[in-house]
PDB file of C-alpha atoms in Angstrom:
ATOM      1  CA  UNK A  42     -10.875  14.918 -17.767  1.00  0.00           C
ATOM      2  CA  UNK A  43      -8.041  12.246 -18.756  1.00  0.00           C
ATOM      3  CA  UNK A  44      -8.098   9.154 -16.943  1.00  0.00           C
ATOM      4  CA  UNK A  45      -5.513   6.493 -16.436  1.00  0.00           C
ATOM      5  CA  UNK A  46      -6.737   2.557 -16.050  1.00  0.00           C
ATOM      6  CA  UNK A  47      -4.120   0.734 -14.520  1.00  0.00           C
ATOM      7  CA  UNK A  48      -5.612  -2.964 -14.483  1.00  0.00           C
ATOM      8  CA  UNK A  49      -3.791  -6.031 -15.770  1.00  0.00           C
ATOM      9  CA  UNK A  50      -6.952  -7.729 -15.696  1.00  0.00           C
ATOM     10  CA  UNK A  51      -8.906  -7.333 -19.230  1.00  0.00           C
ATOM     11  CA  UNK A  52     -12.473  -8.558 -17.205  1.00  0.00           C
ATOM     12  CA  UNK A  53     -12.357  -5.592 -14.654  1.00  0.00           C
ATOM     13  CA  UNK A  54     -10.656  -2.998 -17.212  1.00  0.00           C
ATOM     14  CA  UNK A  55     -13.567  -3.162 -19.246  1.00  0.00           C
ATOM     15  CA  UNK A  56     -15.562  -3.456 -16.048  1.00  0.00           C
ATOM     16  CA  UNK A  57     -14.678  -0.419 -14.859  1.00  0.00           C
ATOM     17  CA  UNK A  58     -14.055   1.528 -18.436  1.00  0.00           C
ATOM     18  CA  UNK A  59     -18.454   1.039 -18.630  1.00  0.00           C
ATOM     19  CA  UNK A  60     -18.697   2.007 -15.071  1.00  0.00           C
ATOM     20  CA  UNK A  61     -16.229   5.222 -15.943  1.00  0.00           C
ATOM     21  CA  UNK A  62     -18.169   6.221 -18.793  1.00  0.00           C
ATOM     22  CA  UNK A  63     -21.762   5.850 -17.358  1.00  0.00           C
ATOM     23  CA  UNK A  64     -21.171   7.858 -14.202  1.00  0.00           C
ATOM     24  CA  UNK A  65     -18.321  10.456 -15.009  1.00  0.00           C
ATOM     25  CA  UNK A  66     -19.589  12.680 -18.250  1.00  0.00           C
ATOM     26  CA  UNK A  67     -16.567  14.992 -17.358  1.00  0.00           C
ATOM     27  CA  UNK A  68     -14.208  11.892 -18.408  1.00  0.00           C
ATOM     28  CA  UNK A  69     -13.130  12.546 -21.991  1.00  0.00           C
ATOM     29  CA  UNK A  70     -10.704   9.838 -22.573  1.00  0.00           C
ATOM     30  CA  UNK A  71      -9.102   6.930 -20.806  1.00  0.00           C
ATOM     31  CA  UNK A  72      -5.811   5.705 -21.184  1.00  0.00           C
ATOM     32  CA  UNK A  73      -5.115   1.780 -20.458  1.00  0.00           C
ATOM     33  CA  UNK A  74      -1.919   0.348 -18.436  1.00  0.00           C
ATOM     34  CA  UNK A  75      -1.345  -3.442 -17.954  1.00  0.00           C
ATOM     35  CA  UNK A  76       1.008  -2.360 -14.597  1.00  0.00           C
ATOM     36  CA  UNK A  77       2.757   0.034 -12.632  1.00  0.00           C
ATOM     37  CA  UNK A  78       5.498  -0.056 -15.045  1.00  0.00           C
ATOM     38  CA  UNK A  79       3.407   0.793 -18.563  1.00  0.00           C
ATOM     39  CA  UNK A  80       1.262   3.723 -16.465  1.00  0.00           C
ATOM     40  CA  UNK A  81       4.280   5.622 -15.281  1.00  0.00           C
ATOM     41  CA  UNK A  82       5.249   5.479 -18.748  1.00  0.00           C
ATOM     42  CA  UNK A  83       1.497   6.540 -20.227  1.00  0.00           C
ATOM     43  CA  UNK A  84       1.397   9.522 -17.431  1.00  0.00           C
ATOM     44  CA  UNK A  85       4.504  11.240 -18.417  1.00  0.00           C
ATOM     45  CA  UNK A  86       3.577  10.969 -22.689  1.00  0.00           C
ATOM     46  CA  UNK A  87       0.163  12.334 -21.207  1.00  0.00           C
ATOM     47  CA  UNK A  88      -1.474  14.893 -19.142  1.00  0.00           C
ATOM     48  CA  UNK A  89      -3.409  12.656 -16.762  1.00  0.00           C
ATOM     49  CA  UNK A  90      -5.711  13.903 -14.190  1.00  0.00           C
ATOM     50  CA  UNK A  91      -6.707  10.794 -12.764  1.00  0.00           C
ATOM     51  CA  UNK A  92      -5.991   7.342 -12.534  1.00  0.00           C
ATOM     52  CA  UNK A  93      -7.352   4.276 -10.953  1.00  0.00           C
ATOM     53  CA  UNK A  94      -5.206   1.861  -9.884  1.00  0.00           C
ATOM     54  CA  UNK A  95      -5.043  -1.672  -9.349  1.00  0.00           C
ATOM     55  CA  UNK A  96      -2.666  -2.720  -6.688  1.00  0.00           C
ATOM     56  CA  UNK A  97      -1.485  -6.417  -7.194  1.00  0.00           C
ATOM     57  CA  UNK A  98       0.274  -6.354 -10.550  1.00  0.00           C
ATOM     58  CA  UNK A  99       3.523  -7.792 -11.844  1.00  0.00           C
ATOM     59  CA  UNK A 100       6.377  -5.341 -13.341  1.00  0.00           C
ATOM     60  CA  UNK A 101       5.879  -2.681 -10.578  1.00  0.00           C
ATOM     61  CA  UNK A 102       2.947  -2.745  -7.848  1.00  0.00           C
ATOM     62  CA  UNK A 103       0.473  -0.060  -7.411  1.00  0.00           C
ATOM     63  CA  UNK A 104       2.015   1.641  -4.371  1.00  0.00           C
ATOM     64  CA  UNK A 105       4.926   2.076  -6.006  1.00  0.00           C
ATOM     65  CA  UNK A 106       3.662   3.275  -9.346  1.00  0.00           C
ATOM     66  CA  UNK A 107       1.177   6.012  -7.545  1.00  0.00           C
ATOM     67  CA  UNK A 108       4.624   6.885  -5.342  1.00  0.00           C
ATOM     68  CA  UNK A 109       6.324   7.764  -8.940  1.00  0.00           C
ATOM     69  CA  UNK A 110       3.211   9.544 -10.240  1.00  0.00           C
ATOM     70  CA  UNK A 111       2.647  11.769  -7.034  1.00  0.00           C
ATOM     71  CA  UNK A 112       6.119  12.968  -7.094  1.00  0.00           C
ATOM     72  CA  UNK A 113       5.940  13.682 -10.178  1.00  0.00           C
ATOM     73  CA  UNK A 114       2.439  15.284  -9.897  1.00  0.00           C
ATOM     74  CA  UNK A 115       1.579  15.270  -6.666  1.00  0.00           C
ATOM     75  CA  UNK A 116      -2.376  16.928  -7.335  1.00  0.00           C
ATOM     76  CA  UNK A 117      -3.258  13.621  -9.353  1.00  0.00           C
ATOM     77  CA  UNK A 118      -6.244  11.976  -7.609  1.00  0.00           C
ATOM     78  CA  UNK A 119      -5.998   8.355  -7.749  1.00  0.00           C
ATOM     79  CA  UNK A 120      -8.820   5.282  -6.840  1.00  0.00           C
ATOM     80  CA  UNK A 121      -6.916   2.154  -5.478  1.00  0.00           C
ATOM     81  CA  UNK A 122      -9.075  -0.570  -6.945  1.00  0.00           C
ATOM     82  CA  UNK A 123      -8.230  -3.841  -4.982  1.00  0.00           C
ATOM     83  CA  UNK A 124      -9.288  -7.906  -4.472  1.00  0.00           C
ATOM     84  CA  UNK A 125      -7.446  -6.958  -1.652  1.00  0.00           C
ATOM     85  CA  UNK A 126      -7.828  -5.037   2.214  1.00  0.00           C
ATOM     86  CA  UNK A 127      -4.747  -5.271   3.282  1.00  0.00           C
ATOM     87  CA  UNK A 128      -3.454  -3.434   6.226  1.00  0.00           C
ATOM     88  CA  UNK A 129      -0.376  -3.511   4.451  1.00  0.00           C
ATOM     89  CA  UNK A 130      -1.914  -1.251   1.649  1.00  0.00           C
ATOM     90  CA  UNK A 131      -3.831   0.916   3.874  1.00  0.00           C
ATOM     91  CA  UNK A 132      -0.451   2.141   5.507  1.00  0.00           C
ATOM     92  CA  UNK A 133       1.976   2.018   2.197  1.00  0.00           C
ATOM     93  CA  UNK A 134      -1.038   4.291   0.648  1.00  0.00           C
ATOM     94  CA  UNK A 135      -0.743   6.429   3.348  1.00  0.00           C
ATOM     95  CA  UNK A 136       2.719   7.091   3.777  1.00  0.00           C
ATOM     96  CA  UNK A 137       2.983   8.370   0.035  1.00  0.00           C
ATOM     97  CA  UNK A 138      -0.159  10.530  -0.471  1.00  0.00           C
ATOM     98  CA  UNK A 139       1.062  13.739  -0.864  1.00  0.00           C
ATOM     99  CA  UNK A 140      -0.499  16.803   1.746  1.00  0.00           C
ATOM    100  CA  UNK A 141      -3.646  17.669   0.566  1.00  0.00           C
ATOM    101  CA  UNK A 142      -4.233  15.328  -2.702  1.00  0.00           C
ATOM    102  CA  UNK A 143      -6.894  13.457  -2.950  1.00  0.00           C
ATOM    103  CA  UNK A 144      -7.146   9.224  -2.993  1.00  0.00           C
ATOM    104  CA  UNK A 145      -9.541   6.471  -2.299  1.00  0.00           C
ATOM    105  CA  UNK A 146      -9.051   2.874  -2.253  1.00  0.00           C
ATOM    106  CA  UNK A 147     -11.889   0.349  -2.794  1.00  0.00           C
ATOM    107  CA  UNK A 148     -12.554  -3.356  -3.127  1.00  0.00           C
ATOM    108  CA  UNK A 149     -13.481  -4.696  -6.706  1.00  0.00           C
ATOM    109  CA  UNK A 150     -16.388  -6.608  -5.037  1.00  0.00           C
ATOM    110  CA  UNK A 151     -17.920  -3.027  -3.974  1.00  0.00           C
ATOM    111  CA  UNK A 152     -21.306  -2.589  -5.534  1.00  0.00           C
ATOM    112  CA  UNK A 153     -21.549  -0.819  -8.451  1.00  0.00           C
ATOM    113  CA  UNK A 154     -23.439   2.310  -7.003  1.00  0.00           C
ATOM    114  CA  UNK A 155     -20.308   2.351  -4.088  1.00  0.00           C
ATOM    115  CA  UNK A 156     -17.888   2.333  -6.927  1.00  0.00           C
ATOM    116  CA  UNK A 157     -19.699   5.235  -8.706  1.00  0.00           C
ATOM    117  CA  UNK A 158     -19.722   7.325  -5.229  1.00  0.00           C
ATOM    118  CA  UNK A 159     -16.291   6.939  -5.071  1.00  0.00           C
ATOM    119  CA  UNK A 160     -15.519   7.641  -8.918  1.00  0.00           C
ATOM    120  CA  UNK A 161     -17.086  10.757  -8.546  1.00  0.00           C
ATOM    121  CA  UNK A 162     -15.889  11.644  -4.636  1.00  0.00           C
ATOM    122  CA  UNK A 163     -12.171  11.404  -5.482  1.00  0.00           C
ATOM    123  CA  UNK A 164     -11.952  12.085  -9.048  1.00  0.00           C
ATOM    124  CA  UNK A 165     -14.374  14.876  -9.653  1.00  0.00           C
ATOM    125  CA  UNK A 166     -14.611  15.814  -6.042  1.00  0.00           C
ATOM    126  CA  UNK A 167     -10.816  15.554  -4.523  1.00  0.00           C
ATOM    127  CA  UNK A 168     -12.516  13.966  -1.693  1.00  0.00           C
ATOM    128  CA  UNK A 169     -10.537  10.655   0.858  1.00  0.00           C
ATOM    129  CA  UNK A 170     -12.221   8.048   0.593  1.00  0.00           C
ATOM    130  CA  UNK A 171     -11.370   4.865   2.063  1.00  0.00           C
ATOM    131  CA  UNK A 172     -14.112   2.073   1.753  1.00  0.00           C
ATOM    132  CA  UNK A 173     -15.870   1.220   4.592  1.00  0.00           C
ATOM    133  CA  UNK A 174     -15.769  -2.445   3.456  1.00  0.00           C
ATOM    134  CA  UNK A 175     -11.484  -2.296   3.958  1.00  0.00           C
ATOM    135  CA  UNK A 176     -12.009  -0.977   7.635  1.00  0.00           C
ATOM    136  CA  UNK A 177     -14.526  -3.470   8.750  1.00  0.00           C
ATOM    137  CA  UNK A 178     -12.691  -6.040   7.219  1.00  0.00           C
ATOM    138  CA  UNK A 179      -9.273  -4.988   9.549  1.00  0.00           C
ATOM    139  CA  UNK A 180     -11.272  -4.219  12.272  1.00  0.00           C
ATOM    140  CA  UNK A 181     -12.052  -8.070  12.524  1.00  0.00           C
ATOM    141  CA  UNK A 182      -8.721  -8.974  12.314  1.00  0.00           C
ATOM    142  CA  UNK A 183      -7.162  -6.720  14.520  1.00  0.00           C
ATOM    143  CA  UNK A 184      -8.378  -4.917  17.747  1.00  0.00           C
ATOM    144  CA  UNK A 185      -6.345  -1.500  19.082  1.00  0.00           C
ATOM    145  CA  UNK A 186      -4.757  -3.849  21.649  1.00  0.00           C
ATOM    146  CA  UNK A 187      -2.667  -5.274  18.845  1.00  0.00           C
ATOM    147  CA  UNK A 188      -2.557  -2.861  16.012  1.00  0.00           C
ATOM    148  CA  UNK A 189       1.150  -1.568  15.566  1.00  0.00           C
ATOM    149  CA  UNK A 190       1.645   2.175  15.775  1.00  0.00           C
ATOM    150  CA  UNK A 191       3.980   3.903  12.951  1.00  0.00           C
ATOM    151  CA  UNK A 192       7.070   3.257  14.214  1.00  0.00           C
ATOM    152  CA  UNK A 193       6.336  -0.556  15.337  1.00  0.00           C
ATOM    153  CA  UNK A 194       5.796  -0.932  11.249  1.00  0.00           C
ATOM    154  CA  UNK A 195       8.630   0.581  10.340  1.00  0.00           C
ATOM    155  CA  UNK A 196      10.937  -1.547  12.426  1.00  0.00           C
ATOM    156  CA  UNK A 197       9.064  -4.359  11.703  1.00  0.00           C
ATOM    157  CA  UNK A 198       9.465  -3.824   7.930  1.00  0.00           C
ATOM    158  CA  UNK A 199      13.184  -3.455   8.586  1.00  0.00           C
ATOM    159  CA  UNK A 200      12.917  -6.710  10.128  1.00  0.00           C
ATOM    160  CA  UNK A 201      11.307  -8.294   7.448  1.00  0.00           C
ATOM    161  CA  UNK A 202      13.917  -7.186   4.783  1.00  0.00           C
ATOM    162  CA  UNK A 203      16.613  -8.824   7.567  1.00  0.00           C
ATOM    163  CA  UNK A 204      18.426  -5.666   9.122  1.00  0.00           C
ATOM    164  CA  UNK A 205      20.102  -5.917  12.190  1.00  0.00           C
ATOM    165  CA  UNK A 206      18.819  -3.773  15.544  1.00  0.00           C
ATOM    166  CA  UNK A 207      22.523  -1.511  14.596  1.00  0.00           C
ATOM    167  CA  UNK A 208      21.648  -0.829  11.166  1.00  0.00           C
ATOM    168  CA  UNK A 209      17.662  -0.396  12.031  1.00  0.00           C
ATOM    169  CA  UNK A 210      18.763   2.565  14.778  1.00  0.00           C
ATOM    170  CA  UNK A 211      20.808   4.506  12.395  1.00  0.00           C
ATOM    171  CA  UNK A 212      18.343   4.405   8.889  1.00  0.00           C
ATOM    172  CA  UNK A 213      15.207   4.663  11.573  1.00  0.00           C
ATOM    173  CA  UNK A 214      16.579   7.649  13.427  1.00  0.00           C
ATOM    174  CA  UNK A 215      16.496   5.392  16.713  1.00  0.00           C
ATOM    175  CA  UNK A 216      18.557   4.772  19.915  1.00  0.00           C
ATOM    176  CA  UNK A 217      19.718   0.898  20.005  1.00  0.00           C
ATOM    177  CA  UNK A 218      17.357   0.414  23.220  1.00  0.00           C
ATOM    178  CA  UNK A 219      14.026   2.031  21.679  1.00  0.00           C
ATOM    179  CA  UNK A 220      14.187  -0.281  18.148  1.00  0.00           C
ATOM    180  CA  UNK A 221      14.726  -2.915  20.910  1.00  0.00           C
ATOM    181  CA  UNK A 222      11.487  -2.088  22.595  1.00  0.00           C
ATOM    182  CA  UNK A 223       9.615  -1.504  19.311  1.00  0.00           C
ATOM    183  CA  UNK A 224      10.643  -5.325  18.494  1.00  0.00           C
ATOM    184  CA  UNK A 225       9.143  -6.601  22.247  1.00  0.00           C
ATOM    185  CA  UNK A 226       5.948  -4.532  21.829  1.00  0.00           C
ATOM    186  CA  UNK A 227       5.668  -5.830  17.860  1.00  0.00           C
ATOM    187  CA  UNK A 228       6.263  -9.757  19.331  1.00  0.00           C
ATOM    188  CA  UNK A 229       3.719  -9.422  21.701  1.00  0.00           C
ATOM    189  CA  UNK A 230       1.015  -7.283  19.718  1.00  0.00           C
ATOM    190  CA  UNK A 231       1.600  -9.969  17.052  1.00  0.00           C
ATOM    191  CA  UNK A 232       1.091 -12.951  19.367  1.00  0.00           C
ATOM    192  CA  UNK A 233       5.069 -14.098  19.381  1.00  0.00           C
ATOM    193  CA  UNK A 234       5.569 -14.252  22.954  1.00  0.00           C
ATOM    194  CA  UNK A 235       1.712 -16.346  23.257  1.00  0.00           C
ATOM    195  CA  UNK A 236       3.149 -19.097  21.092  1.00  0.00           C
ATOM    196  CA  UNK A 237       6.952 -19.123  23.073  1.00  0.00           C
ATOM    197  CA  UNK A 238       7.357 -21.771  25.689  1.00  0.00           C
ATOM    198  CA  UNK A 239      10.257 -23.526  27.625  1.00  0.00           C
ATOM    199  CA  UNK A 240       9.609 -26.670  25.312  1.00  0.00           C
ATOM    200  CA  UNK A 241       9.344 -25.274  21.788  1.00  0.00           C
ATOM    201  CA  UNK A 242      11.790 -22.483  21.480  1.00  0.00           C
ATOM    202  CA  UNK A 243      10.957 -19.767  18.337  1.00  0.00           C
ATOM    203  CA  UNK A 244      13.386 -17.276  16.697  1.00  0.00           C
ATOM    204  CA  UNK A 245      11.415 -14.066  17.425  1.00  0.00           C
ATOM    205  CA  UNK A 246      12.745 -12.615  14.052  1.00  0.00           C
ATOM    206  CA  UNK A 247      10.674 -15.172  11.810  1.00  0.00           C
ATOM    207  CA  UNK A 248       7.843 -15.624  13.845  1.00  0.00           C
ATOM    208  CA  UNK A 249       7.193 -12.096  13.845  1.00  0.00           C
ATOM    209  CA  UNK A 250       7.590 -11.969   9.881  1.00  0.00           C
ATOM    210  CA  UNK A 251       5.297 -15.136  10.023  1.00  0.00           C
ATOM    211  CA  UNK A 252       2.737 -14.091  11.783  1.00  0.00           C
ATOM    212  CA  UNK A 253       3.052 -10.375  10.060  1.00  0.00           C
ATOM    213  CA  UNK A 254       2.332 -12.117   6.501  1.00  0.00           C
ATOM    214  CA  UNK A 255      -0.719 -14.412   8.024  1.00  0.00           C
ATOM    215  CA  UNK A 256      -2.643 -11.694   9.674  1.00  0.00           C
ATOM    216  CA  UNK A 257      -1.414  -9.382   6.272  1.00  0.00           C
ATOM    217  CA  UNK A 258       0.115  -6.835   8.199  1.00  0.00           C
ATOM    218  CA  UNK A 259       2.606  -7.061   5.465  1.00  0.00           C
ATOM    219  CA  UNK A 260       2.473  -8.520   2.239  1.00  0.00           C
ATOM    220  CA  UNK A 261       4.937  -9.557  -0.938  1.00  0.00           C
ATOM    221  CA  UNK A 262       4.284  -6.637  -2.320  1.00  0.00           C
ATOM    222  CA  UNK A 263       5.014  -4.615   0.947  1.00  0.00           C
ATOM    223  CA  UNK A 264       7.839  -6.034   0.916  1.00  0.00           C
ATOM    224  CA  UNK A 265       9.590  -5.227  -2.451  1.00  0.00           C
ATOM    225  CA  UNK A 266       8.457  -2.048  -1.721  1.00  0.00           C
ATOM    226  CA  UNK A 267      10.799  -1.612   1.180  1.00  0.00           C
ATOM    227  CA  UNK A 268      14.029  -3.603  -0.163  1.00  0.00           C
ATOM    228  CA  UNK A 269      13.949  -0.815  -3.082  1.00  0.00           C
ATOM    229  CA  UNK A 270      13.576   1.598   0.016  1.00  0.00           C
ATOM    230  CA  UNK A 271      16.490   0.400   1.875  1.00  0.00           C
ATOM    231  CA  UNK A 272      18.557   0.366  -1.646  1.00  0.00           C
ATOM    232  CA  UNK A 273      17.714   3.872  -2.025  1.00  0.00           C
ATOM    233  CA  UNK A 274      18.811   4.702   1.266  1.00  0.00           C
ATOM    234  CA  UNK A 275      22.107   2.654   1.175  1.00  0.00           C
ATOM    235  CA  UNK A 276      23.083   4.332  -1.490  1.00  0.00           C
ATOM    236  CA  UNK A 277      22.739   7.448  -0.294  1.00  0.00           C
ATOM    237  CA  UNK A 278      24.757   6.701   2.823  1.00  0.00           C
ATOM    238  CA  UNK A 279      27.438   4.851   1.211  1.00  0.00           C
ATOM    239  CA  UNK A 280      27.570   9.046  -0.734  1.00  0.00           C
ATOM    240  CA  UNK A 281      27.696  10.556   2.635  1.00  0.00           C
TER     241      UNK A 281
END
């Protein structure tokens, strides 16, 4: 088995190039990228099985590298390997895995014998595994009452990149009155409408983003994610 290290940090890389090598005998050579840029780049020169990926990195984030490598082969199993539990993460993972491929994702400060388990349960195994370290962690800071279903994130990530409701309807597939309810139910599942009153008037618009990045519902890298989205689909409508 040929595995891909994407980890701009040297400390974890050889971190997790010891942990690769003492718990995966199958592994017969890994391959090391600085960022999303440099593995796409390594994964076509090579046949790559697997790959573990960090997900904060300059020159191309980890969602959007594994996006490129699962379209390009979508059986590659890859191990998100994050500081980070963002919800934001958790839903850009999942609306790229291809059907049926196989992914984890798993905080750096996981014990080493979790980190083995889920070396060997997505790489070797094809299982899903999503630590349960990342769920506990978004369970505390959001309850169902407030979690946003799919199509609450997706207008609110149209939001965030500044469309208007016109332009949100069309590229969303949406009347004009439902992305309008989408944006009252986001407000008030993100505590907008708690913090409006008579005497301090908010723009909706920016509190919402505000209090979207706080409670990292979305994050930077969330959000360069979805202007290169909107490009892509620009262009193609400007074609049509």
């Amino acid at each position: 088995m040929r595995v891909l290290l994407v980890e701009d940090d040297q400390f974890h890389a050889s971190y997790m190039e010891d942990v690769l090598a003492e718990t995966l005998p199958e592994v017969t050579e890994i391959f090391h990228a600085m960022n999303g840029e440099e593995a796409e780049h390594e994964a076509r020169a090579l046949t790559i099985d697997a790959v573990v990926m960090d997900l904060r990195m300059s020159r191309r984030n980890g969602i959007d590298a594994a996006r490129t490598l699962w379209m390009e082969r979508p059986e590659t199993r890859i191990l998100f390997w994050s500081n980070y539990a963002d919800e934001a993460y958790l839903r850009g993972i999942a609306t790229i895995v291809p059907e049926d491929s196989a992914y984890g994702y798993l905080l750096k400060t996981a014990p080493r014998d979790r980190l083995k388990l889920a070396l060997r349960a997505v790489l070797v195994e094809g299982q899903i595994m999503v630590d349960r370290e990342i769920h506990r962690l978004q369970r505390r800071a959001a309850s169902p009452r407030n979690t946003l279903d799919d199509s609450e994130f997706a207008v609110l990530l149209d939001l965030a990149i500044g469309l208007q409701d016109r332009i949100i309807a069309e590229r969303r597939g949406m009347s004009l009155r439902t992305v309008q309810n989408r944006l009252l139910s986001l407000y008030e599942k993100l505590g907008v409408d708690d913090e409006a009153s008579d005497a301090m008037p908010l723009n909706k618009r920016v509190r919402a983003l505000n209090r979207a990045l706080v409670t990292r519902t979305l994050n930077i890298e969330t959000l360069e994610t979805a202007q290169r989205d909107f490009d892509r689909w620009q262009s193609t409508r400007k074609r049509a």
